[in-house]
Amino acid sequence: MKIIILNSSDVPIYEQIENEIKRLIAIGELKPDEALPGMRSLAKDLKVSVITTKRAYNDLEKDGFIYTVSGRGSFVSKVDQENVKADCLSKIRNLLTDVVKIYKSSGIKKKEVLDLFNEVENESFRD
């Protein structure tokens, strides 16, 4: 499981972990009942605190994306991938609404925003 986090992001690391796991579920890379890495193992791999991974796993479980079996670990829940995608699209819509308000009120041209989007996209997902 490949999770990409950005220490320079304004998004808290636990939330980045949640979003990445949701993304992997949405694209079908993580299947229902598939085991997730242990919290300690994931924390070590990502070089973050165990508290951070625990928060991400707790939030994912609360939202129904994963479930935990005592003594065995955490697993992917059976979720409707369309609901996951709809959740992501809703978040994107909210963020884009803010972006549009900012650029329209500041005299920035749409092309400049699109160029910036492409730049950020290229920086964020380099392997």
Coordinates of N, CA and C in Angstrom, one line a residue:
M1 N 0.8 -1.2 0.0 CA 0.0 0.0 0.0 C 0.9 1.2 0.0
K2 N 0.7 2.1 -1.0 CA 1.5 3.3 -1.1 C 0.7 4.5 -0.7
I3 N 1.1 5.1 0.4 CA 0.5 6.3 0.9 C 1.4 7.5 0.7
I4 N 0.9 8.6 0.1 CA 1.7 9.8 -0.1 C 1.3 10.8 0.8
I5 N 2.2 11.3 1.6 CA 1.9 12.4 2.5 C 2.9 13.5 2.2
L6 N 2.5 14.8 2.5 CA 3.3 15.9 2.3 C 3.4 16.7 3.6
N7 N 4.6 16.7 4.1 CA 4.9 17.5 5.3 C 4.6 19.0 5.2
S8 N 4.8 19.5 3.9 CA 4.6 20.9 3.7 C 3.1 21.3 3.5
S9 N 2.2 20.3 3.5 CA 0.8 20.6 3.2 C 0.2 21.2 4.5
D10 N -0.9 22.0 4.2 CA -1.6 22.6 5.3 C -2.6 21.6 5.9
V11 N -2.8 20.5 5.2 CA -3.7 19.4 5.7 C -3.0 18.6 6.7
P12 N -3.6 18.4 7.9 CA -2.9 17.6 8.9 C -2.5 16.2 8.4
I13 N -1.5 15.7 8.9 CA -0.9 14.4 8.4 C -2.0 13.3 8.6
Y14 N -2.6 13.2 9.7 CA -3.6 12.2 9.9 C -4.7 12.2 8.9
E15 N -5.1 13.4 8.5 CA -6.1 13.6 7.5 C -5.6 13.2 6.1
Q16 N -4.3 13.5 5.8 CA -3.7 13.0 4.6 C -3.8 11.5 4.5
I17 N -3.5 10.8 5.6 CA -3.5 9.4 5.6 C -4.9 8.9 5.4
E18 N -5.9 9.5 6.1 CA -7.3 9.1 5.8 C -7.6 9.2 4.4
N19 N -7.3 10.4 3.8 CA -7.7 10.7 2.4 C -7.0 9.7 1.4
E20 N -5.8 9.3 1.7 CA -5.1 8.4 0.9 C -5.7 7.0 0.9
I21 N -6.0 6.6 2.1 CA -6.7 5.2 2.3 C -8.1 5.2 1.6
K22 N -8.8 6.3 1.8 CA -10.1 6.4 1.1 C -9.9 6.4 -0.4
R23 N -8.8 7.1 -0.9 CA -8.6 7.1 -2.3 C -8.3 5.6 -2.8
L24 N -7.4 4.9 -2.1 CA -7.1 3.6 -2.5 C -8.3 2.6 -2.5
I25 N -9.2 2.9 -1.5 CA -10.5 2.1 -1.5 C -11.3 2.5 -2.7
A26 N -11.4 3.8 -3.0 CA -12.2 4.3 -4.1 C -11.8 3.7 -5.5
I27 N -10.5 3.6 -5.7 CA -10.0 3.1 -7.0 C -9.8 1.6 -7.0
G28 N -10.2 1.0 -5.9 CA -10.2 -0.5 -5.9 C -8.9 -1.1 -5.6
E29 N -7.9 -0.3 -5.2 CA -6.6 -0.9 -4.9 C -6.6 -1.6 -3.5
L30 N -7.5 -1.1 -2.6 CA -7.7 -1.8 -1.3 C -9.1 -2.5 -1.4
K31 N -9.1 -3.7 -1.2 CA -10.4 -4.5 -1.4 C -11.0 -4.8 0.0
P32 N -12.3 -5.0 0.0 CA -13.0 -5.3 1.2 C -12.3 -6.5 1.9
D33 N -12.2 -6.4 3.3 CA -11.6 -7.4 4.1 C -10.1 -7.5 4.0
E34 N -9.5 -6.7 3.2 CA -8.0 -6.7 3.1 C -7.4 -6.0 4.3
A35 N -6.4 -6.7 4.8 CA -5.7 -6.2 6.0 C -4.9 -4.9 5.7
L36 N -5.0 -3.9 6.6 CA -4.2 -2.7 6.5 C -2.9 -2.9 7.4
P37 N -1.9 -2.2 7.1 CA -0.7 -2.3 7.9 C -1.0 -1.9 9.3
G38 N -0.3 -2.5 10.3 CA -0.5 -2.1 11.7 C -0.2 -0.6 11.9
M39 N -0.8 0.0 12.9 CA -0.6 1.4 13.1 C 0.9 1.7 13.4
R40 N 1.6 0.9 14.1 CA 3.0 1.1 14.4 C 3.9 1.0 13.1
S41 N 3.5 -0.1 12.3 CA 4.3 -0.3 11.1 C 4.1 0.9 10.1
L42 N 2.8 1.3 10.0 CA 2.5 2.4 9.1 C 3.2 3.7 9.6
A43 N 3.2 3.9 10.9 CA 3.9 5.1 11.4 C 5.3 5.1 11.1
K44 N 5.9 3.9 11.3 CA 7.4 3.8 11.0 C 7.7 4.0 9.5
D45 N 6.8 3.5 8.6 CA 7.0 3.6 7.2 C 6.9 5.1 6.7
L46 N 5.9 5.8 7.3 CA 5.7 7.2 7.0 C 6.5 8.2 7.8
K47 N 7.2 7.6 8.8 CA 8.0 8.5 9.7 C 7.2 9.5 10.4
V48 N 6.1 9.0 11.0 CA 5.2 9.9 11.7 C 4.9 9.2 13.1
S49 N 4.3 9.9 13.9 CA 3.9 9.4 15.3 C 2.8 8.3 15.2
V50 N 2.9 7.3 16.1 CA 1.9 6.3 16.1 C 0.5 7.0 16.5
I51 N 0.6 8.0 17.2 CA -0.7 8.8 17.6 C -1.3 9.3 16.3
T52 N -0.5 9.7 15.3 CA -1.1 10.2 14.1 C -1.8 9.1 13.3
T53 N -1.2 7.9 13.2 CA -1.8 6.8 12.5 C -3.0 6.3 13.3
K54 N -2.9 6.3 14.6 CA -4.1 5.9 15.4 C -5.3 6.8 15.2
R55 N -5.0 8.1 15.1 CA -6.1 9.1 14.8 C -6.7 8.8 13.4
A56 N -5.9 8.6 12.4 CA -6.4 8.3 11.1 C -7.2 7.0 11.1
Y57 N -6.7 6.0 11.7 CA -7.5 4.7 11.7 C -8.8 4.9 12.5
N58 N -8.7 5.6 13.6 CA -10.0 5.8 14.4 C -11.0 6.5 13.6
D59 N -10.6 7.6 12.9 CA -11.5 8.3 12.1 C -12.1 7.5 10.9
L60 N -11.2 6.7 10.3 CA -11.7 5.8 9.2 C -12.7 4.8 9.7
E61 N -12.4 4.3 10.9 CA -13.4 3.3 11.5 C -14.7 4.0 11.8
K62 N -14.6 5.2 12.4 CA -15.8 5.9 12.8 C -16.7 6.2 11.5
D63 N -16.0 6.5 10.4 CA -16.7 6.8 9.2 C -17.1 5.5 8.4
G64 N -16.7 4.3 8.9 CA -17.2 3.1 8.2 C -16.3 2.6 7.1
F65 N -15.1 3.2 7.0 CA -14.2 2.7 5.9 C -13.4 1.5 6.3
I66 N -13.1 1.4 7.6 CA -12.3 0.2 8.0 C -13.0 -0.3 9.3
Y67 N -12.6 -1.6 9.7 CA -13.1 -2.1 10.9 C -11.9 -2.8 11.6
T68 N -11.9 -2.9 12.9 CA -10.8 -3.5 13.7 C -11.3 -4.8 14.4
V69 N -10.5 -5.8 14.3 CA -10.7 -7.0 15.0 C -9.6 -7.1 16.1
S70 N -10.1 -7.2 17.3 CA -9.1 -7.2 18.4 C -8.1 -8.3 18.3
G71 N -6.8 -8.0 18.4 CA -5.8 -8.9 18.3 C -5.4 -9.3 16.8
R72 N -6.1 -8.9 15.9 CA -5.8 -9.2 14.5 C -5.5 -8.0 13.6
G73 N -6.0 -6.8 13.9 CA -5.7 -5.7 13.2 C -6.9 -5.0 12.6
S74 N -6.6 -4.1 11.6 CA -7.6 -3.3 10.9 C -7.8 -3.8 9.5
F75 N -9.0 -3.8 9.0 CA -9.3 -4.3 7.7 C -10.3 -3.3 6.9
V76 N -10.2 -3.4 5.6 CA -11.1 -2.6 4.8 C -12.5 -3.1 4.9
S77 N -13.4 -2.1 5.2 CA -14.9 -2.5 5.2 C -15.4 -2.6 3.8
K78 N -16.6 -3.3 3.7 CA -17.3 -3.4 2.5 C -18.0 -2.0 2.3
V79 N -17.5 -1.2 1.5 CA -18.1 0.1 1.2 C -18.5 0.3 -0.2
D80 N -19.5 1.1 -0.5 CA -19.9 1.4 -1.8 C -18.9 2.4 -2.4
Q81 N -18.1 1.9 -3.4 CA -17.1 2.8 -4.0 C -17.7 4.1 -4.6
E82 N -18.9 4.0 -5.0 CA -19.5 5.2 -5.5 C -19.8 6.2 -4.4
N83 N -20.1 5.7 -3.2 CA -20.2 6.6 -2.1 C -18.9 7.3 -1.7
V84 N -17.8 6.5 -1.8 CA -16.5 7.1 -1.5 C -16.2 8.1 -2.5
K85 N -16.4 7.9 -3.8 CA -16.2 8.8 -4.8 C -17.0 10.1 -4.6
A86 N -18.3 9.9 -4.3 CA -19.2 11.0 -4.1 C -18.7 11.9 -2.9
D87 N -18.2 11.3 -1.9 CA -17.7 12.0 -0.7 C -16.5 12.8 -1.1
C88 N -15.6 12.2 -1.9 CA -14.4 13.0 -2.4 C -14.8 14.1 -3.3
L89 N -15.8 13.9 -4.2 CA -16.2 15.0 -5.1 C -16.9 16.1 -4.3
S90 N -17.6 15.8 -3.3 CA -18.2 16.8 -2.4 C -17.1 17.7 -1.8
K91 N -16.1 17.1 -1.3 CA -14.9 17.8 -0.7 C -14.3 18.7 -1.7
I92 N -14.1 18.2 -2.9 CA -13.4 18.9 -4.0 C -14.3 20.1 -4.4
R93 N -15.6 19.9 -4.5 CA -16.5 21.0 -4.8 C -16.4 22.1 -3.8
N94 N -16.4 21.8 -2.5 CA -16.3 22.8 -1.5 C -15.0 23.6 -1.6
L95 N -13.9 22.9 -1.8 CA -12.6 23.5 -1.9 C -12.6 24.4 -3.2
L96 N -13.1 23.9 -4.3 CA -13.1 24.7 -5.5 C -14.0 26.0 -5.4
T97 N -15.1 25.9 -4.6 CA -15.9 27.0 -4.3 C -15.1 28.1 -3.7
D98 N -14.3 27.7 -2.7 CA -13.4 28.7 -2.0 C -12.4 29.3 -3.0
V99 N -11.8 28.4 -3.9 CA -10.8 28.9 -4.8 C -11.4 29.9 -5.8
V100 N -12.6 29.6 -6.3 CA -13.3 30.5 -7.2 C -13.6 31.9 -6.5
K101 N -14.0 31.9 -5.3 CA -14.3 33.1 -4.6 C -13.0 33.9 -4.4
I102 N -11.9 33.3 -4.1 CA -10.6 34.0 -3.9 C -10.2 34.6 -5.2
Y103 N -10.1 33.8 -6.3 CA -9.6 34.3 -7.5 C -10.4 35.4 -8.2
K104 N -11.7 35.2 -8.1 CA -12.6 36.3 -8.7 C -12.6 37.6 -7.9
S105 N -12.4 37.5 -6.6 CA -12.3 38.7 -5.8 C -11.0 39.4 -5.8
S106 N -10.0 38.7 -6.4 CA -8.6 39.3 -6.3 C -8.0 39.7 -7.7
G107 N -8.9 39.5 -8.7 CA -8.4 39.9 -10.1 C -7.5 38.9 -10.7
I108 N -7.4 37.7 -10.2 CA -6.5 36.6 -10.8 C -7.4 36.0 -11.9
K109 N -6.7 35.7 -13.0 CA -7.4 35.1 -14.1 C -7.5 33.6 -13.9
K110 N -8.5 33.0 -14.5 CA -8.8 31.6 -14.4 C -7.6 30.8 -14.9
K111 N -7.0 31.2 -16.0 CA -5.9 30.5 -16.6 C -4.7 30.4 -15.6
E112 N -4.5 31.5 -14.8 CA -3.5 31.5 -13.8 C -3.8 30.4 -12.7
V113 N -5.0 30.3 -12.4 CA -5.4 29.3 -11.4 C -5.2 27.9 -12.0
L114 N -5.6 27.7 -13.2 CA -5.4 26.4 -13.8 C -4.0 26.0 -14.0
D115 N -3.1 27.0 -14.3 CA -1.7 26.8 -14.4 C -1.2 26.4 -13.0
L116 N -1.6 27.1 -12.0 CA -1.2 26.8 -10.6 C -1.7 25.4 -10.2
F117 N -2.9 25.0 -10.6 CA -3.4 23.7 -10.3 C -2.5 22.6 -10.9
N118 N -2.2 22.8 -12.2 CA -1.3 21.8 -12.8 C 0.1 21.8 -12.2
E119 N 0.6 22.9 -11.7 CA 1.9 22.9 -11.0 C 1.8 22.2 -9.7
V120 N 0.8 22.4 -8.9 CA 0.6 21.8 -7.7 C 0.4 20.3 -7.8
E121 N -0.4 19.9 -8.8 CA -0.6 18.5 -9.1 C 0.7 17.8 -9.5
N122 N 1.5 18.4 -10.3 CA 2.8 17.8 -10.7 C 3.7 17.7 -9.5
E123 N 3.7 18.7 -8.6 CA 4.6 18.6 -7.4 C 4.2 17.6 -6.4
S124 N 2.9 17.5 -6.3 CA 2.3 16.7 -5.2 C 2.4 15.2 -5.4
F125 N 2.5 14.7 -6.6 CA 2.5 13.3 -6.9 C 3.7 12.8 -7.6
R126 N 4.8 13.4 -7.4 CA 6.0 12.8 -8.0 C 6.4 11.6 -7.2
D127 N 6.9 10.6 -7.9 CA 7.3 9.4 -7.3 C 8.8 9.5 -6.8

